[in-house]
mmCIF file of C-alpha atoms in Angstrom:
data_model
loop_
_atom_site.group_PDB
_atom_site.id
_atom_site.type_symbol
_atom_site.label_atom_id
_atom_site.label_comp_id
_atom_site.label_asym_id
_atom_site.label_seq_id
_atom_site.Cartn_x
_atom_site.Cartn_y
_atom_site.Cartn_z
ATOM 1 C CA MET F 1 0.198 17.897 20.519
ATOM 2 C CA GLU F 2 0.717 21.119 18.564
ATOM 3 C CA ARG F 3 -1.648 20.365 15.684
ATOM 4 C CA ARG F 4 -5.053 21.045 17.194
ATOM 5 C CA SER F 5 -8.381 21.495 15.492
ATOM 6 C CA PHE F 6 -8.664 25.166 14.568
ATOM 7 C CA LEU F 7 -12.419 25.247 14.997
ATOM 8 C CA LYS F 8 -12.226 23.510 18.360
ATOM 9 C CA LYS F 9 -9.724 26.085 19.504
ATOM 10 C CA ALA F 10 -11.822 28.943 18.246
ATOM 11 C CA SER F 11 -15.079 27.821 19.856
ATOM 12 C CA VAL F 12 -15.120 24.833 22.175
ATOM 13 C CA GLY F 13 -11.826 25.708 23.798
ATOM 14 C CA LEU F 14 -12.937 29.231 24.621
ATOM 15 C CA ALA F 15 -16.225 28.048 26.024
ATOM 16 C CA ALA F 16 -14.502 25.483 28.204
ATOM 17 C CA GLY F 17 -11.985 28.087 29.356
ATOM 18 C CA ALA F 18 -14.759 30.446 30.377
ATOM 19 C CA VAL F 19 -16.598 27.736 32.330
ATOM 20 C CA ALA F 20 -13.431 26.742 34.148
ATOM 21 C CA ALA F 21 -12.470 30.307 34.997
ATOM 22 C CA PRO F 22 -13.711 30.364 38.609
ATOM 23 C CA ALA F 23 -11.732 27.237 39.487
ATOM 24 C CA VAL F 24 -8.627 28.615 37.809
ATOM 25 C CA ALA F 25 -9.006 31.938 39.569
ATOM 26 C CA GLN F 26 -9.027 30.344 42.993
ATOM 27 C CA THR F 27 -5.551 28.852 42.717
ATOM 28 C CA ALA F 28 -3.753 30.516 39.834
ATOM 29 C CA PRO F 29 -1.263 33.398 40.117
ATOM 30 C CA THR F 30 -1.923 36.968 39.050
ATOM 31 C CA ILE F 31 0.096 37.801 35.931
ATOM 32 C CA LYS F 32 0.301 41.060 34.006
ATOM 33 C CA TRP F 33 1.942 41.272 30.601
ATOM 34 C CA ARG F 34 2.756 44.050 28.159
ATOM 35 C CA LEU F 35 2.049 43.570 24.457
ATOM 36 C CA ALA F 36 3.600 45.868 21.839
ATOM 37 C CA SER F 37 1.611 46.142 18.609
ATOM 38 C CA SER F 38 3.039 47.031 15.208
ATOM 39 C CA PHE F 39 -0.199 48.832 14.372
ATOM 40 C CA PRO F 40 -1.835 52.171 15.232
ATOM 41 C CA LYS F 41 -5.053 52.274 17.274
ATOM 42 C CA SER F 42 -6.897 53.901 14.370
ATOM 43 C CA LEU F 43 -6.887 50.555 12.540
ATOM 44 C CA ASP F 44 -9.508 48.987 14.747
ATOM 45 C CA THR F 45 -9.704 45.634 12.952
ATOM 46 C CA ILE F 46 -6.015 44.788 12.796
ATOM 47 C CA PHE F 47 -5.004 46.524 16.045
ATOM 48 C CA GLY F 48 -8.209 45.302 17.652
ATOM 49 C CA ALA F 49 -7.225 41.641 17.351
ATOM 50 C CA ALA F 50 -4.786 42.058 20.234
ATOM 51 C CA GLU F 51 -7.541 43.689 22.297
ATOM 52 C CA VAL F 52 -9.793 40.711 21.579
ATOM 53 C CA VAL F 53 -7.065 38.373 22.812
ATOM 54 C CA ALA F 54 -6.528 40.365 25.990
ATOM 55 C CA GLN F 55 -10.241 40.413 26.805
ATOM 56 C CA HIS F 56 -10.709 36.690 26.223
ATOM 57 C CA VAL F 57 -7.637 35.793 28.265
ATOM 58 C CA LYS F 58 -8.809 37.963 31.128
ATOM 59 C CA THR F 59 -12.273 36.395 31.078
ATOM 60 C CA ALA F 60 -11.001 32.824 30.785
ATOM 61 C CA THR F 61 -8.728 33.240 33.808
ATOM 62 C CA GLY F 62 -11.169 35.113 36.024
ATOM 63 C CA GLY F 63 -9.128 38.307 35.705
ATOM 64 C CA LYS F 64 -5.905 36.684 36.864
ATOM 65 C CA PHE F 65 -4.029 36.999 33.571
ATOM 66 C CA GLU F 66 -4.079 40.493 32.086
ATOM 67 C CA ILE F 67 -2.373 41.756 28.936
ATOM 68 C CA GLN F 68 -1.911 45.496 28.466
ATOM 69 C CA ILE F 69 -1.854 46.577 24.800
ATOM 70 C CA PHE F 70 0.430 49.333 23.507
ATOM 71 C CA ALA F 71 0.015 50.767 20.012
ATOM 72 C CA ALA F 72 2.922 51.120 17.609
ATOM 73 C CA GLY F 73 5.502 53.535 18.949
ATOM 74 C CA GLU F 74 4.114 53.829 22.474
ATOM 75 C CA VAL F 75 6.758 51.601 24.064
ATOM 76 C CA VAL F 76 8.506 50.096 21.037
ATOM 77 C CA PRO F 77 8.770 51.217 17.388
ATOM 78 C CA ALA F 78 6.423 49.331 15.065
ATOM 79 C CA LEU F 79 9.261 47.437 13.418
ATOM 80 C CA GLY F 80 11.212 46.885 16.640
ATOM 81 C CA VAL F 81 8.774 44.545 18.340
ATOM 82 C CA VAL F 82 10.542 41.273 17.550
ATOM 83 C CA ASP F 83 13.784 42.429 19.163
ATOM 84 C CA ALA F 84 11.803 43.709 22.146
ATOM 85 C CA VAL F 85 10.179 40.302 22.654
ATOM 86 C CA LYS F 86 13.409 38.419 22.045
ATOM 87 C CA ASP F 87 15.238 40.511 24.630
ATOM 88 C CA GLY F 88 12.388 40.515 27.151
ATOM 89 C CA THR F 89 11.713 44.265 26.936
ATOM 90 C CA VAL F 90 8.047 43.354 26.441
ATOM 91 C CA ASP F 91 6.364 40.019 27.072
ATOM 92 C CA CYS F 92 4.791 39.677 23.639
ATOM 93 C CA CYS F 93 3.895 41.534 20.464
ATOM 94 C CA HIS F 94 1.288 41.502 17.697
ATOM 95 C CA THR F 95 2.795 41.898 14.265
ATOM 96 C CA ALA F 96 3.326 40.439 10.789
ATOM 97 C CA GLY F 97 6.297 38.132 10.315
ATOM 98 C CA TYR F 98 7.223 39.499 6.911
ATOM 99 C CA TYR F 99 8.220 42.822 8.456
ATOM 100 C CA PHE F 100 11.388 41.079 9.613
ATOM 101 C CA ILE F 101 12.735 39.551 6.414
ATOM 102 C CA GLY F 102 15.822 41.701 6.942
ATOM 103 C CA LYS F 103 16.728 39.300 9.715
ATOM 104 C CA ASP F 104 15.833 36.226 7.675
ATOM 105 C CA PRO F 105 13.406 35.875 4.726
ATOM 106 C CA THR F 106 12.094 32.731 6.435
ATOM 107 C CA PHE F 107 10.030 35.003 8.704
ATOM 108 C CA ALA F 108 7.714 35.568 5.741
ATOM 109 C CA PHE F 109 6.250 32.065 5.911
ATOM 110 C CA ASP F 110 4.516 33.168 9.106
ATOM 111 C CA ALA F 111 2.692 35.921 7.198
ATOM 112 C CA ALA F 112 2.687 35.642 3.397
ATOM 113 C CA ILE F 113 4.935 35.139 0.417
ATOM 114 C CA PRO F 114 4.064 36.250 -3.135
ATOM 115 C CA PHE F 115 1.891 33.797 -5.079
ATOM 116 C CA GLY F 116 1.574 31.706 -1.941
ATOM 117 C CA LEU F 117 -1.365 30.365 0.036
ATOM 118 C CA ASN F 118 -4.791 31.867 0.522
ATOM 119 C CA SER F 119 -6.075 32.148 4.074
ATOM 120 C CA ARG F 120 -7.785 28.746 4.170
ATOM 121 C CA GLN F 121 -4.703 27.068 2.772
ATOM 122 C CA GLN F 122 -2.496 28.906 5.259
ATOM 123 C CA ASN F 123 -4.658 27.662 8.136
ATOM 124 C CA ALA F 124 -4.551 24.130 6.753
ATOM 125 C CA TRP F 125 -0.772 24.253 6.418
ATOM 126 C CA LEU F 126 -0.321 25.517 9.962
ATOM 127 C CA TRP F 127 -2.746 23.339 11.877
ATOM 128 C CA GLU F 128 -2.803 20.148 9.813
ATOM 129 C CA GLY F 129 -0.032 20.363 7.244
ATOM 130 C CA GLY F 130 3.081 20.556 9.415
ATOM 131 C CA GLY F 131 3.620 24.295 9.157
ATOM 132 C CA MET F 132 3.241 25.053 12.851
ATOM 133 C CA GLU F 133 5.936 22.585 13.830
ATOM 134 C CA LEU F 134 8.365 23.974 11.266
ATOM 135 C CA LEU F 135 7.760 27.585 12.266
ATOM 136 C CA ARG F 136 7.985 26.907 15.997
ATOM 137 C CA GLU F 137 11.364 25.293 15.420
ATOM 138 C CA PHE F 138 12.487 28.345 13.426
ATOM 139 C CA PHE F 139 11.281 30.854 16.041
ATOM 140 C CA LYS F 140 13.150 29.127 18.863
ATOM 141 C CA ASP F 141 16.307 30.763 17.526
ATOM 142 C CA TYR F 142 14.685 34.130 18.334
ATOM 143 C CA ASN F 143 13.513 33.121 21.802
ATOM 144 C CA ILE F 144 9.919 33.333 20.526
ATOM 145 C CA HIS F 145 6.804 31.194 20.775
ATOM 146 C CA ASN F 146 4.644 32.112 17.765
ATOM 147 C CA ILE F 147 0.833 31.975 17.761
ATOM 148 C CA PRO F 148 -1.255 32.844 14.673
ATOM 149 C CA CYS F 149 -3.576 35.745 15.479
ATOM 150 C CA GLY F 150 -5.434 37.139 12.504
ATOM 151 C CA ASN F 151 -5.593 37.096 8.737
ATOM 152 C CA THR F 152 -6.693 39.819 6.336
ATOM 153 C CA GLY F 153 -7.497 37.521 3.437
ATOM 154 C CA THR F 154 -6.254 38.445 -0.022
ATOM 155 C CA GLN F 155 -5.134 42.047 -0.061
ATOM 156 C CA MET F 156 -5.399 44.797 -2.644
ATOM 157 C CA GLY F 157 -2.447 45.708 -4.838
ATOM 158 C CA GLY F 158 -2.082 49.238 -3.611
ATOM 159 C CA TRP F 159 -2.435 52.913 -4.505
ATOM 160 C CA TYR F 160 -0.568 54.572 -7.381
ATOM 161 C CA ARG F 161 -0.283 58.179 -8.461
ATOM 162 C CA LYS F 162 -0.064 57.073 -12.101
ATOM 163 C CA GLU F 163 -1.362 54.026 -13.937
ATOM 164 C CA VAL F 164 0.924 51.011 -14.170
ATOM 165 C CA LYS F 165 -0.078 49.248 -17.368
ATOM 166 C CA THR F 166 3.195 47.616 -18.389
ATOM 167 C CA LEU F 167 6.471 46.470 -16.887
ATOM 168 C CA LYS F 168 8.053 49.679 -18.114
ATOM 169 C CA ASP F 169 5.738 51.658 -15.829
ATOM 170 C CA LEU F 170 7.273 49.884 -12.822
ATOM 171 C CA GLU F 171 10.832 50.963 -13.560
ATOM 172 C CA GLY F 172 12.069 53.362 -10.884
ATOM 173 C CA LEU F 173 8.711 53.360 -9.056
ATOM 174 C CA LYS F 174 9.277 54.115 -5.354
ATOM 175 C CA MET F 175 6.764 51.977 -3.480
ATOM 176 C CA ARG F 176 6.053 51.227 0.152
ATOM 177 C CA ILE F 177 5.583 47.470 0.301
ATOM 178 C CA GLY F 178 6.029 44.980 3.107
ATOM 179 C CA GLY F 179 7.572 41.542 3.066
ATOM 180 C CA LEU F 180 8.902 39.615 0.091
ATOM 181 C CA GLY F 181 6.790 41.617 -2.314
ATOM 182 C CA GLY F 182 9.626 44.141 -2.131
ATOM 183 C CA PRO F 183 12.450 41.883 -3.359
ATOM 184 C CA VAL F 184 10.157 40.400 -6.008
ATOM 185 C CA LEU F 185 9.120 43.787 -7.411
ATOM 186 C CA ALA F 186 12.719 44.973 -7.170
ATOM 187 C CA LYS F 187 13.525 42.385 -9.850
ATOM 188 C CA LEU F 188 11.032 44.257 -12.056
ATOM 189 C CA GLY F 189 12.617 47.668 -11.430
ATOM 190 C CA VAL F 190 10.583 48.879 -8.441
ATOM 191 C CA VAL F 191 12.413 50.623 -5.598
ATOM 192 C CA PRO F 192 10.783 49.088 -2.484
ATOM 193 C CA GLN F 193 10.451 50.981 0.790
ATOM 194 C CA GLN F 194 9.448 49.452 4.131
ATOM 195 C CA ILE F 195 7.492 52.036 6.141
ATOM 196 C CA ALA F 196 5.302 51.472 9.200
ATOM 197 C CA GLY F 197 1.556 51.941 8.697
ATOM 198 C CA GLY F 198 1.256 55.232 10.557
ATOM 199 C CA ASP F 199 4.037 56.831 8.484
ATOM 200 C CA ILE F 200 2.817 55.929 5.000
ATOM 201 C CA TYR F 201 0.386 58.778 4.298
ATOM 202 C CA PRO F 202 2.865 61.650 4.766
ATOM 203 C CA ALA F 203 5.422 59.833 2.619
ATOM 204 C CA LEU F 204 2.866 59.419 -0.171
ATOM 205 C CA GLU F 205 1.554 62.967 0.234
ATOM 206 C CA LYS F 206 5.030 64.517 0.054
ATOM 207 C CA GLY F 207 6.054 62.420 -2.932
ATOM 208 C CA THR F 208 8.740 60.530 -1.037
ATOM 209 C CA ILE F 209 7.066 57.446 -2.485
ATOM 210 C CA ASP F 210 5.027 57.044 -5.688
ATOM 211 C CA ALA F 211 2.823 54.207 -4.521
ATOM 212 C CA THR F 212 1.898 52.191 -1.483
ATOM 213 C CA GLU F 213 0.066 49.057 -0.471
ATOM 214 C CA TRP F 214 -1.369 48.353 2.942
ATOM 215 C CA VAL F 215 -4.291 45.956 3.402
ATOM 216 C CA GLY F 216 -7.614 46.609 1.706
ATOM 217 C CA PRO F 217 -10.476 49.094 1.341
ATOM 218 C CA TYR F 218 -11.479 49.412 5.003
ATOM 219 C CA ASP F 219 -8.013 50.143 6.402
ATOM 220 C CA ASP F 220 -6.822 52.019 3.310
ATOM 221 C CA GLU F 221 -9.794 54.385 3.521
ATOM 222 C CA LYS F 222 -9.019 55.071 7.187
ATOM 223 C CA LEU F 223 -5.435 55.941 6.283
ATOM 224 C CA GLY F 224 -6.627 58.298 3.549
ATOM 225 C CA PHE F 225 -4.548 56.993 0.655
ATOM 226 C CA ASN F 226 -7.323 57.789 -1.831
ATOM 227 C CA LYS F 227 -6.798 61.482 -1.125
ATOM 228 C CA VAL F 228 -3.304 61.453 -2.606
ATOM 229 C CA ALA F 229 -3.322 58.555 -5.093
ATOM 230 C CA LYS F 230 -6.089 57.918 -7.613
ATOM 231 C CA TYR F 231 -5.450 54.422 -8.954
ATOM 232 C CA TYR F 232 -6.248 51.358 -6.829
ATOM 233 C CA TYR F 233 -4.892 48.080 -8.203
ATOM 234 C CA TYR F 234 -5.743 44.445 -7.535
ATOM 235 C CA PRO F 235 -4.943 41.762 -6.574
ATOM 236 C CA GLY F 236 -2.121 42.037 -4.064
ATOM 237 C CA PHE F 237 -0.381 39.001 -5.507
ATOM 238 C CA TRP F 238 2.298 39.237 -2.835
ATOM 239 C CA GLU F 239 -0.369 38.627 -0.172
ATOM 240 C CA GLY F 240 -2.839 35.941 -1.180
ATOM 241 C CA SER F 241 -3.438 36.016 2.521
ATOM 242 C CA ALA F 242 -1.624 37.974 5.196
ATOM 243 C CA GLN F 243 -1.386 36.341 8.567
ATOM 244 C CA LEU F 244 -0.718 38.249 11.755
ATOM 245 C CA SER F 245 0.809 36.617 14.827
ATOM 246 C CA ILE F 246 1.389 37.106 18.491
ATOM 247 C CA TYR F 247 5.020 36.469 19.347
ATOM 248 C CA VAL F 248 5.666 35.590 22.991
ATOM 249 C CA ASN F 249 8.998 35.594 24.772
ATOM 250 C CA GLN F 250 9.801 31.876 25.038
ATOM 251 C CA LYS F 251 10.736 32.000 28.713
ATOM 252 C CA LYS F 252 7.627 33.978 29.600
ATOM 253 C CA TYR F 253 5.445 31.478 27.760
ATOM 254 C CA GLN F 254 7.048 28.514 29.498
ATOM 255 C CA GLU F 255 6.556 30.178 32.894
ATOM 256 C CA LEU F 256 2.793 30.435 32.365
ATOM 257 C CA PRO F 257 0.583 27.852 34.084
ATOM 258 C CA ARG F 258 -0.725 25.354 31.552
ATOM 259 C CA GLU F 259 -4.251 26.766 31.918
ATOM 260 C CA TYR F 260 -2.985 30.224 31.003
ATOM 261 C CA GLN F 261 -1.111 28.910 27.986
ATOM 262 C CA GLN F 262 -4.301 27.275 26.770
ATOM 263 C CA ALA F 263 -6.333 30.416 27.414
ATOM 264 C CA LEU F 264 -3.844 32.425 25.345
ATOM 265 C CA GLU F 265 -3.776 29.934 22.480
ATOM 266 C CA ASP F 266 -7.590 29.730 22.416
ATOM 267 C CA ALA F 267 -7.985 33.502 22.525
ATOM 268 C CA CYS F 268 -5.592 33.905 19.594
ATOM 269 C CA ALA F 269 -7.522 31.285 17.621
ATOM 270 C CA TYR F 270 -10.760 33.208 18.155
ATOM 271 C CA ALA F 271 -9.163 36.534 17.172
ATOM 272 C CA HIS F 272 -7.629 34.824 14.139
ATOM 273 C CA LEU F 273 -11.066 33.796 12.910
ATOM 274 C CA GLU F 274 -12.776 37.069 13.814
ATOM 275 C CA MET F 275 -10.306 39.357 12.036
ATOM 276 C CA GLN F 276 -10.957 38.012 8.561
ATOM 277 C CA ALA F 277 -14.699 37.861 9.198
ATOM 278 C CA ARG F 278 -14.639 41.553 10.080
ATOM 279 C CA TYR F 279 -12.567 42.478 7.027
ATOM 280 C CA ASP F 280 -14.829 40.482 4.715
ATOM 281 C CA VAL F 281 -17.792 42.507 5.951
ATOM 282 C CA LYS F 282 -16.207 45.949 6.283
ATOM 283 C CA ASN F 283 -14.289 45.935 2.986
ATOM 284 C CA VAL F 284 -17.500 45.768 0.922
ATOM 285 C CA ASN F 285 -18.958 49.148 1.858
ATOM 286 C CA ALA F 286 -15.518 50.742 2.135
ATOM 287 C CA LEU F 287 -14.789 49.839 -1.484
ATOM 288 C CA ARG F 288 -18.140 51.286 -2.549
ATOM 289 C CA ARG F 289 -17.371 54.538 -0.754
ATOM 290 C CA LEU F 290 -13.915 54.779 -2.312
ATOM 291 C CA VAL F 291 -15.219 54.242 -5.846
ATOM 292 C CA ALA F 292 -18.042 56.750 -5.283
ATOM 293 C CA ALA F 293 -15.422 59.293 -4.173
ATOM 294 C CA GLY F 294 -13.448 58.919 -7.416
ATOM 295 C CA THR F 295 -11.053 56.025 -6.842
ATOM 296 C CA GLN F 296 -10.191 54.254 -10.107
ATOM 297 C CA LEU F 297 -10.048 50.460 -9.784
ATOM 298 C CA ARG F 298 -7.529 48.742 -12.044
ATOM 299 C CA PRO F 299 -6.455 45.094 -12.411
ATOM 300 C CA PHE F 300 -2.767 44.342 -12.809
ATOM 301 C CA SER F 301 -2.017 43.330 -16.391
ATOM 302 C CA LYS F 302 -1.220 39.747 -17.288
ATOM 303 C CA GLU F 303 2.236 40.963 -18.358
ATOM 304 C CA ILE F 304 2.970 42.268 -14.858
ATOM 305 C CA MET F 305 1.455 39.266 -13.058
ATOM 306 C CA THR F 306 3.352 36.737 -15.182
ATOM 307 C CA ALA F 307 6.688 38.527 -14.810
ATOM 308 C CA ALA F 308 6.177 38.900 -11.054
ATOM 309 C CA SER F 309 5.378 35.205 -10.671
ATOM 310 C CA LYS F 310 8.556 34.207 -12.491
ATOM 311 C CA ALA F 311 10.569 36.659 -10.404
ATOM 312 C CA ALA F 312 9.079 35.289 -7.176
ATOM 313 C CA PHE F 313 9.966 31.664 -7.760
ATOM 314 C CA THR F 314 13.407 32.631 -9.023
ATOM 315 C CA LEU F 315 13.917 34.480 -5.744
ATOM 316 C CA TYR F 316 12.776 31.452 -3.738
ATOM 317 C CA ASP F 317 15.292 29.245 -5.537
ATOM 318 C CA GLU F 318 18.014 31.778 -4.775
ATOM 319 C CA TYR F 319 17.116 31.711 -1.086
ATOM 320 C CA SER F 320 17.052 27.906 -1.071
ATOM 321 C CA ALA F 321 20.568 27.801 -2.500
ATOM 322 C CA LYS F 322 22.043 29.871 0.335
ATOM 323 C CA ASN F 323 19.684 29.705 3.324
ATOM 324 C CA PRO F 324 19.162 26.253 4.943
ATOM 325 C CA LYS F 325 16.402 27.533 7.233
ATOM 326 C CA TRP F 326 14.442 28.875 4.276
ATOM 327 C CA LYS F 327 15.002 25.709 2.241
ATOM 328 C CA LYS F 328 13.803 23.405 5.024
ATOM 329 C CA ILE F 329 10.452 25.159 5.237
ATOM 330 C CA TYR F 330 10.121 26.073 1.565
ATOM 331 C CA ASP F 331 10.548 22.509 0.275
ATOM 332 C CA GLN F 332 7.773 21.239 2.539
ATOM 333 C CA TRP F 333 5.600 24.335 1.976
ATOM 334 C CA LYS F 334 5.948 24.106 -1.826
ATOM 335 C CA LYS F 335 4.759 20.500 -1.941
ATOM 336 C CA PHE F 336 1.846 21.370 0.327
ATOM 337 C CA ARG F 337 0.922 24.328 -1.904
ATOM 338 C CA ASP F 338 1.045 22.252 -5.078
ATOM 339 C CA ASP F 339 -1.203 19.589 -3.535
ATOM 340 C CA GLU F 340 -3.661 22.175 -2.234
ATOM 341 C CA LEU F 341 -3.934 23.851 -5.636
ATOM 342 C CA LEU F 342 -4.907 20.529 -7.183
ATOM 343 C CA TRP F 343 -7.711 20.076 -4.667
ATOM 344 C CA PHE F 344 -8.946 23.681 -4.745
ATOM 345 C CA ARG F 345 -9.076 23.593 -8.542
ATOM 346 C CA VAL F 346 -11.561 20.696 -8.483
ATOM 347 C CA ALA F 347 -14.348 21.991 -6.231
ATOM 348 C CA GLU F 348 -13.562 25.419 -4.816
ATOM 349 C CA LYS F 349 -12.513 27.229 -7.985
ATOM 350 C CA SER F 350 -15.222 25.689 -10.168
ATOM 351 C CA PHE F 351 -17.875 26.671 -7.637
ATOM 352 C CA ASP F 352 -16.541 30.221 -7.250
ATOM 353 C CA ASP F 353 -16.168 30.726 -10.999
ATOM 354 C CA PHE F 354 -19.748 29.637 -11.669
ATOM 355 C CA VAL F 355 -21.256 31.726 -8.868
ATOM 356 C CA HIS F 356 -19.380 34.801 -10.107
ATOM 357 C CA SER F 357 -20.499 34.180 -13.677
ATOM 358 C CA ILE F 358 -24.203 33.950 -12.849
ATOM 359 C CA GLN F 359 -23.947 36.956 -10.529
ATOM 360 C CA SER F 360 -22.446 39.022 -13.351
ATOM 361 C CA SER F 361 -25.119 37.890 -15.820
ATOM 362 C CA ARG F 362 -27.919 38.925 -13.478
ATOM 363 C CA ARG F 363 -26.740 42.545 -13.225
#
């Protein structure tokens, strides 16, 4: 059964795998895989998720199943990993689905779409709301078995050389942005660019682009964007959460012993949980350091947010009219989202709003 308990996978499953490791090691084959990451080693949290998976898999199988990690560009270009997995050049990759919307915008459901789900809602959709089954059916066409492996939580809205107060300020703006945020902002006059993480800084420094978004304070500080762009906007409405995934060549996955498959799935579940926990801790002090160094925090205006929301759902309707694969997932996803928003508005939002209000009053 594909819909497993996320928490069981992230804790009990790993513990059981570790206990069973000696028995597995006695009879199981030795397997070595290569994993191509879309991320540079310098981004320890996002790149590190694949390392966490490799270590847990190795431990759970008594060293019989090893995964060697390659950073972006070492064996495959950052944005070439899906083709490499599909064709069997590498066994698996760690990436974000929305990098591949050029192949099909439906890929974005495996990462994030503008004004979509937050990370808890994304997990609920995948493991209990039918999302995993829909995505696994979609990925079969690419010879891929997809496994969620990380989430950043809600991202920041990026770095800008000049303030963007109104819709007019977006016209002609050259911006590095991943996923469907690009087509949405293009409807507002932005000129979107898709650039791999390690190549963003020189493009921003040289003026090839006017703005960029990446993840959040911790990673953005490491990449040095604050040195060449002063204004830091929020929220990243195109990434209410941003899920990462490990994509495995379908044949390679099916060839694994069942115990190895389970070890891999459990390891990814643990890394999935750990990534956001790490970001939620590390982003706090990183944001403080950035502001102390002169970064100017700015919220997007209501004018921009409202126009972007309308543009997003117009785009989704356009996709639904011409792309059956998109429509099949979107119709189910949209109903799930609407239902989740009703529930979150009752308890979650009211709790968060009150806690924030009393925290502000105590300062």
